[in-house]
Amino acid sequence: MSKALEGVRVLDMTHVQSGSSCTQLLAWLGADVIKLEPPGRGDITRVQLRDLPDADSLYFAMLNCNKRSITLNLKCDEGKQVFSRLVQRSDVLVENFGPGVVDRLGFSWPHLQGLNAQLIYASIKGSNAGAYASVKAYEPVAQAMGGAMSTTGSEGGPPTVSGAQIGDSGSGVHLAAAILAALYQRLSTGRGQRVTVAMQEAVLNLCRVKLRDQQRLQHGPLAEYPGSPSGDEVPRSGNASGGGNPGWALRCAPGGPNDYVYVVVQPKSWAPLVDLIGRPELAGDSAWSTPEGRLDDLDAVFAMLEAWTSRHSKFEVMEYLLAADVPCGPVLSTRELIEDQALSACGAVVSVPHPRRGAFKTIGNPLRLSDSETDIASPPLLGEHNDEVYAEAGYGKEDLMRLRRDGVI
């Protein structure tokens, strides 16, 4: 079976998470992703947060499956000549260096266009906006600048970073979408183009409902949040759903740190919900029988529901609520997720062999295509594919010996 991006060659200059998450998606979809790394040390994440002394870290391994690795010194003239040849043979070039780094190496967008008019040159940057444009955006910095931190956490508490990597991997997903759009447009134009994603804007896109609520504040309090907050800024709203129907994380037995289930109270589910918890009379109660009435007293509503959920495990609560057609989901810890048999069976979590560290678990491809299955392959060792990639680019054995001798690769 062919792959969706079979025949697409990606020259991957990315490092750390944001860019590498993008190129791993492309590799999962079948592109030939060639990760270009500095000789000797490679991507810094090979050693960051290392758990085994003689193996690449899980940080690197979980962001670089299905790729090939080559090494190249871009600070020497011959290294730049080799790079130029690789660019001429590539469909996509992806990088996430700081502002101006690639230009200072001598590879501005006009120069890259001159080397390959069909090249799609894709970059992740921190911001496009004014003074923010010079910021080196890391995950929490992007969350801070994109609206996520100011709206995450408990009322009265400090701004809080989300555990989901919406700045780094969120930007990677956005860039992958932009690259695919550029590849499709190239079919009709025959030309490549410059593609950029700013991490601030990617986070902002994921926070659009908070900007919705910012504008709603002009017309009254946010009734779906406990306490119906008003004021001139969207508050940190704890576990409020932020959607059209109120929701909250309710404690379950036996009371551990993740023994919670998230419950959404829809109008149609109110009667079966109160019947399930043994309070059927509330289905017709004048105070709480309507969504508007319940919004005025959400704290009391969720306290009543928690008195019931706290007597059952989160999985029992899920079973009962799903049978009653009440939207809910258990709060799953990282341990529960990595050990979950159902997630393994469907390919959401996979085990991948590695020549030095042994098998490790990682995330499966969340993009499911019926005619393009994904096999998650081991991440490459540093420079593992030098010989074959450079041979494909026209370098012979003597050339490779010389390039190694001179410290070019």
Tab-separated table of C-alpha atoms in Angstrom, residues 134-307:
chain	number	residue	atom	x	y	z
A	134	SER	CA	12.429	39.117	18.444
A	135	VAL	CA	11.270	36.835	21.260
A	136	LYS	CA	12.686	33.296	21.288
A	137	ALA	CA	9.471	31.461	21.997
A	138	TYR	CA	9.660	28.305	24.068
A	139	GLU	CA	6.611	26.281	25.075
A	140	PRO	CA	5.616	28.268	28.203
A	141	VAL	CA	6.585	31.571	26.536
A	142	ALA	CA	4.215	30.828	23.660
A	143	GLN	CA	1.463	29.877	26.106
A	144	ALA	CA	2.053	33.134	27.978
A	145	MET	CA	1.944	35.253	24.815
A	146	GLY	CA	-0.974	33.458	23.151
A	147	GLY	CA	-3.642	33.753	25.855
A	148	ALA	CA	-3.427	30.255	27.332
A	149	MET	CA	-1.751	31.063	30.646
A	150	SER	CA	-3.963	34.010	31.542
A	151	THR	CA	-7.062	31.815	31.271
A	152	THR	CA	-5.651	28.632	32.853
A	153	GLY	CA	-5.618	27.952	36.590
A	154	SER	CA	-7.891	28.631	39.532
A	155	GLU	CA	-9.683	31.877	40.302
A	156	GLY	CA	-7.429	34.060	42.407
A	157	GLY	CA	-4.375	31.922	41.618
A	158	PRO	CA	-1.394	32.608	39.346
A	159	PRO	CA	-1.385	32.071	35.570
A	160	THR	CA	-0.728	28.384	34.879
A	161	VAL	CA	0.987	26.527	32.028
A	162	SER	CA	-1.052	23.742	30.431
A	163	GLY	CA	0.406	20.236	30.488
A	164	ALA	CA	-0.481	19.901	26.804
A	165	GLN	CA	2.304	21.219	24.585
A	166	ILE	CA	0.052	23.585	22.680
A	167	GLY	CA	2.918	25.971	21.947
A	168	ASP	CA	5.437	23.512	20.537
A	169	SER	CA	3.480	20.559	19.159
A	170	GLY	CA	0.499	22.827	18.513
A	171	SER	CA	2.672	24.962	16.242
A	172	GLY	CA	4.035	21.805	14.611
A	173	VAL	CA	0.549	20.647	13.659
A	174	HIS	CA	-0.269	24.080	12.243
A	175	LEU	CA	2.938	24.092	10.172
A	176	ALA	CA	2.256	20.589	8.843
A	177	ALA	CA	-1.159	21.777	7.629
A	178	ALA	CA	0.430	24.787	5.923
A	179	ILE	CA	3.050	22.600	4.212
A	180	LEU	CA	0.395	20.227	2.902
A	181	ALA	CA	-1.576	23.196	1.536
A	182	ALA	CA	1.569	24.518	-0.196
A	183	LEU	CA	2.297	21.096	-1.709
A	184	TYR	CA	-1.237	20.959	-3.052
A	185	GLN	CA	-1.057	24.488	-4.485
A	186	ARG	CA	2.241	23.625	-6.172
A	187	LEU	CA	0.379	21.057	-8.278
A	188	SER	CA	-1.369	23.894	-10.097
A	189	THR	CA	1.274	26.643	-9.965
A	190	GLY	CA	4.463	24.611	-10.300
A	191	ARG	CA	6.063	26.963	-7.752
A	192	GLY	CA	7.160	26.590	-4.186
A	193	GLN	CA	6.489	29.215	-1.545
A	194	ARG	CA	7.474	30.532	1.869
A	195	VAL	CA	5.422	29.072	4.720
A	196	THR	CA	5.582	30.346	8.299
A	197	VAL	CA	3.768	29.709	11.547
A	198	ALA	CA	4.202	31.913	14.602
A	199	MET	CA	3.901	30.071	17.910
A	200	GLN	CA	2.027	32.992	19.452
A	201	GLU	CA	-0.601	32.820	16.703
A	202	ALA	CA	-0.879	29.033	16.901
A	203	VAL	CA	-1.638	29.237	20.624
A	204	LEU	CA	-3.992	32.135	19.994
A	205	ASN	CA	-5.852	30.035	17.431
A	206	LEU	CA	-6.288	27.300	20.042
A	207	CYS	CA	-7.559	29.930	22.512
A	208	ARG	CA	-10.179	31.388	20.214
A	209	VAL	CA	-13.063	30.558	22.580
A	210	LYS	CA	-11.429	32.778	25.208
A	211	LEU	CA	-11.384	35.675	22.741
A	212	ARG	CA	-15.050	34.863	22.078
A	213	ASP	CA	-15.702	35.224	25.810
A	214	GLN	CA	-13.673	38.447	25.995
A	215	GLN	CA	-16.150	40.030	23.578
A	216	ARG	CA	-19.155	38.505	25.355
A	217	LEU	CA	-18.117	40.292	28.553
A	218	GLN	CA	-19.227	43.555	26.955
A	219	HIS	CA	-22.789	42.321	27.208
A	220	GLY	CA	-22.839	40.721	30.648
A	221	PRO	CA	-21.285	38.073	32.896
A	222	LEU	CA	-20.173	34.634	31.698
A	223	ALA	CA	-23.013	32.603	33.126
A	224	GLU	CA	-21.641	29.170	32.214
A	225	TYR	CA	-18.674	29.670	34.593
A	226	PRO	CA	-19.167	29.140	38.348
A	227	GLY	CA	-19.782	32.482	39.978
A	228	SER	CA	-20.831	34.035	36.649
A	229	PRO	CA	-17.700	36.193	36.371
A	230	SER	CA	-17.936	39.685	34.943
A	231	GLY	CA	-15.262	42.362	34.706
A	232	ASP	CA	-13.125	43.416	31.770
A	233	GLU	CA	-11.009	40.260	31.219
A	234	VAL	CA	-11.770	36.575	30.851
A	235	PRO	CA	-10.770	35.051	34.205
A	236	ARG	CA	-8.947	31.870	35.124
A	237	SER	CA	-11.935	29.600	35.402
A	238	GLY	CA	-10.619	26.350	36.882
A	239	ASN	CA	-12.333	23.363	35.314
A	240	ALA	CA	-15.267	25.222	33.769
A	241	SER	CA	-16.001	23.866	30.309
A	242	GLY	CA	-15.898	27.206	28.547
A	243	GLY	CA	-18.535	25.818	26.178
A	244	GLY	CA	-22.253	26.108	25.706
A	245	ASN	CA	-22.945	23.556	28.450
A	246	PRO	CA	-21.439	23.749	31.955
A	247	GLY	CA	-19.018	21.071	33.102
A	248	TRP	CA	-16.712	20.288	36.003
A	249	ALA	CA	-14.236	17.683	37.256
A	250	LEU	CA	-15.903	15.735	40.083
A	251	ARG	CA	-14.046	13.720	42.703
A	252	CYS	CA	-14.418	9.943	42.690
A	253	ALA	CA	-13.428	7.079	44.991
A	254	PRO	CA	-10.926	6.284	46.404
A	255	GLY	CA	-9.870	9.927	46.311
A	256	GLY	CA	-6.429	9.783	44.652
A	257	PRO	CA	-4.925	12.766	42.798
A	258	ASN	CA	-6.490	11.715	39.486
A	259	ASP	CA	-9.657	10.083	40.767
A	260	TYR	CA	-11.948	12.493	38.963
A	261	VAL	CA	-14.428	12.322	36.153
A	262	TYR	CA	-15.344	15.301	33.982
A	263	VAL	CA	-19.098	15.691	33.575
A	264	VAL	CA	-20.924	17.967	31.141
A	265	VAL	CA	-24.500	18.869	32.050
A	266	GLN	CA	-26.586	19.156	28.893
A	267	PRO	CA	-30.255	20.140	29.033
A	268	LYS	CA	-31.377	16.774	27.667
A	269	SER	CA	-29.272	14.849	30.172
A	270	TRP	CA	-30.541	16.581	33.313
A	271	ALA	CA	-33.510	14.276	33.959
A	272	PRO	CA	-31.592	10.985	33.494
A	273	LEU	CA	-28.674	12.412	35.497
A	274	VAL	CA	-30.694	13.329	38.594
A	275	ASP	CA	-32.618	10.055	38.324
A	276	LEU	CA	-29.303	8.164	38.312
A	277	ILE	CA	-28.051	9.859	41.482
A	278	GLY	CA	-31.326	9.261	43.309
A	279	ARG	CA	-32.811	12.769	43.043
A	280	PRO	CA	-35.519	12.313	40.375
A	281	GLU	CA	-37.657	15.082	41.885
A	282	LEU	CA	-35.115	17.655	40.665
A	283	ALA	CA	-36.076	16.968	37.055
A	284	GLY	CA	-39.208	19.062	37.597
A	285	ASP	CA	-37.956	21.356	40.324
A	286	SER	CA	-38.735	24.961	39.432
A	287	ALA	CA	-35.305	26.200	40.572
A	288	TRP	CA	-33.117	23.751	38.668
A	289	SER	CA	-35.321	22.295	35.929
A	290	THR	CA	-34.067	24.777	33.309
A	291	PRO	CA	-30.486	25.402	32.124
A	292	GLU	CA	-30.837	29.069	33.092
A	293	GLY	CA	-31.866	28.140	36.622
A	294	ARG	CA	-28.948	25.771	37.028
A	295	LEU	CA	-26.470	28.357	35.742
A	296	ASP	CA	-27.379	30.590	38.676
A	297	ASP	CA	-26.334	27.872	41.131
A	298	LEU	CA	-23.627	25.803	39.429
A	299	ASP	CA	-21.519	25.364	42.569
A	300	ALA	CA	-24.445	23.710	44.359
A	301	VAL	CA	-25.299	21.581	41.305
A	302	PHE	CA	-21.773	20.185	41.024
A	303	ALA	CA	-21.497	19.696	44.807
A	304	MET	CA	-24.636	17.553	44.682
A	305	LEU	CA	-23.286	15.509	41.779
A	306	GLU	CA	-19.925	15.072	43.506
A	307	ALA	CA	-21.638	13.673	46.594
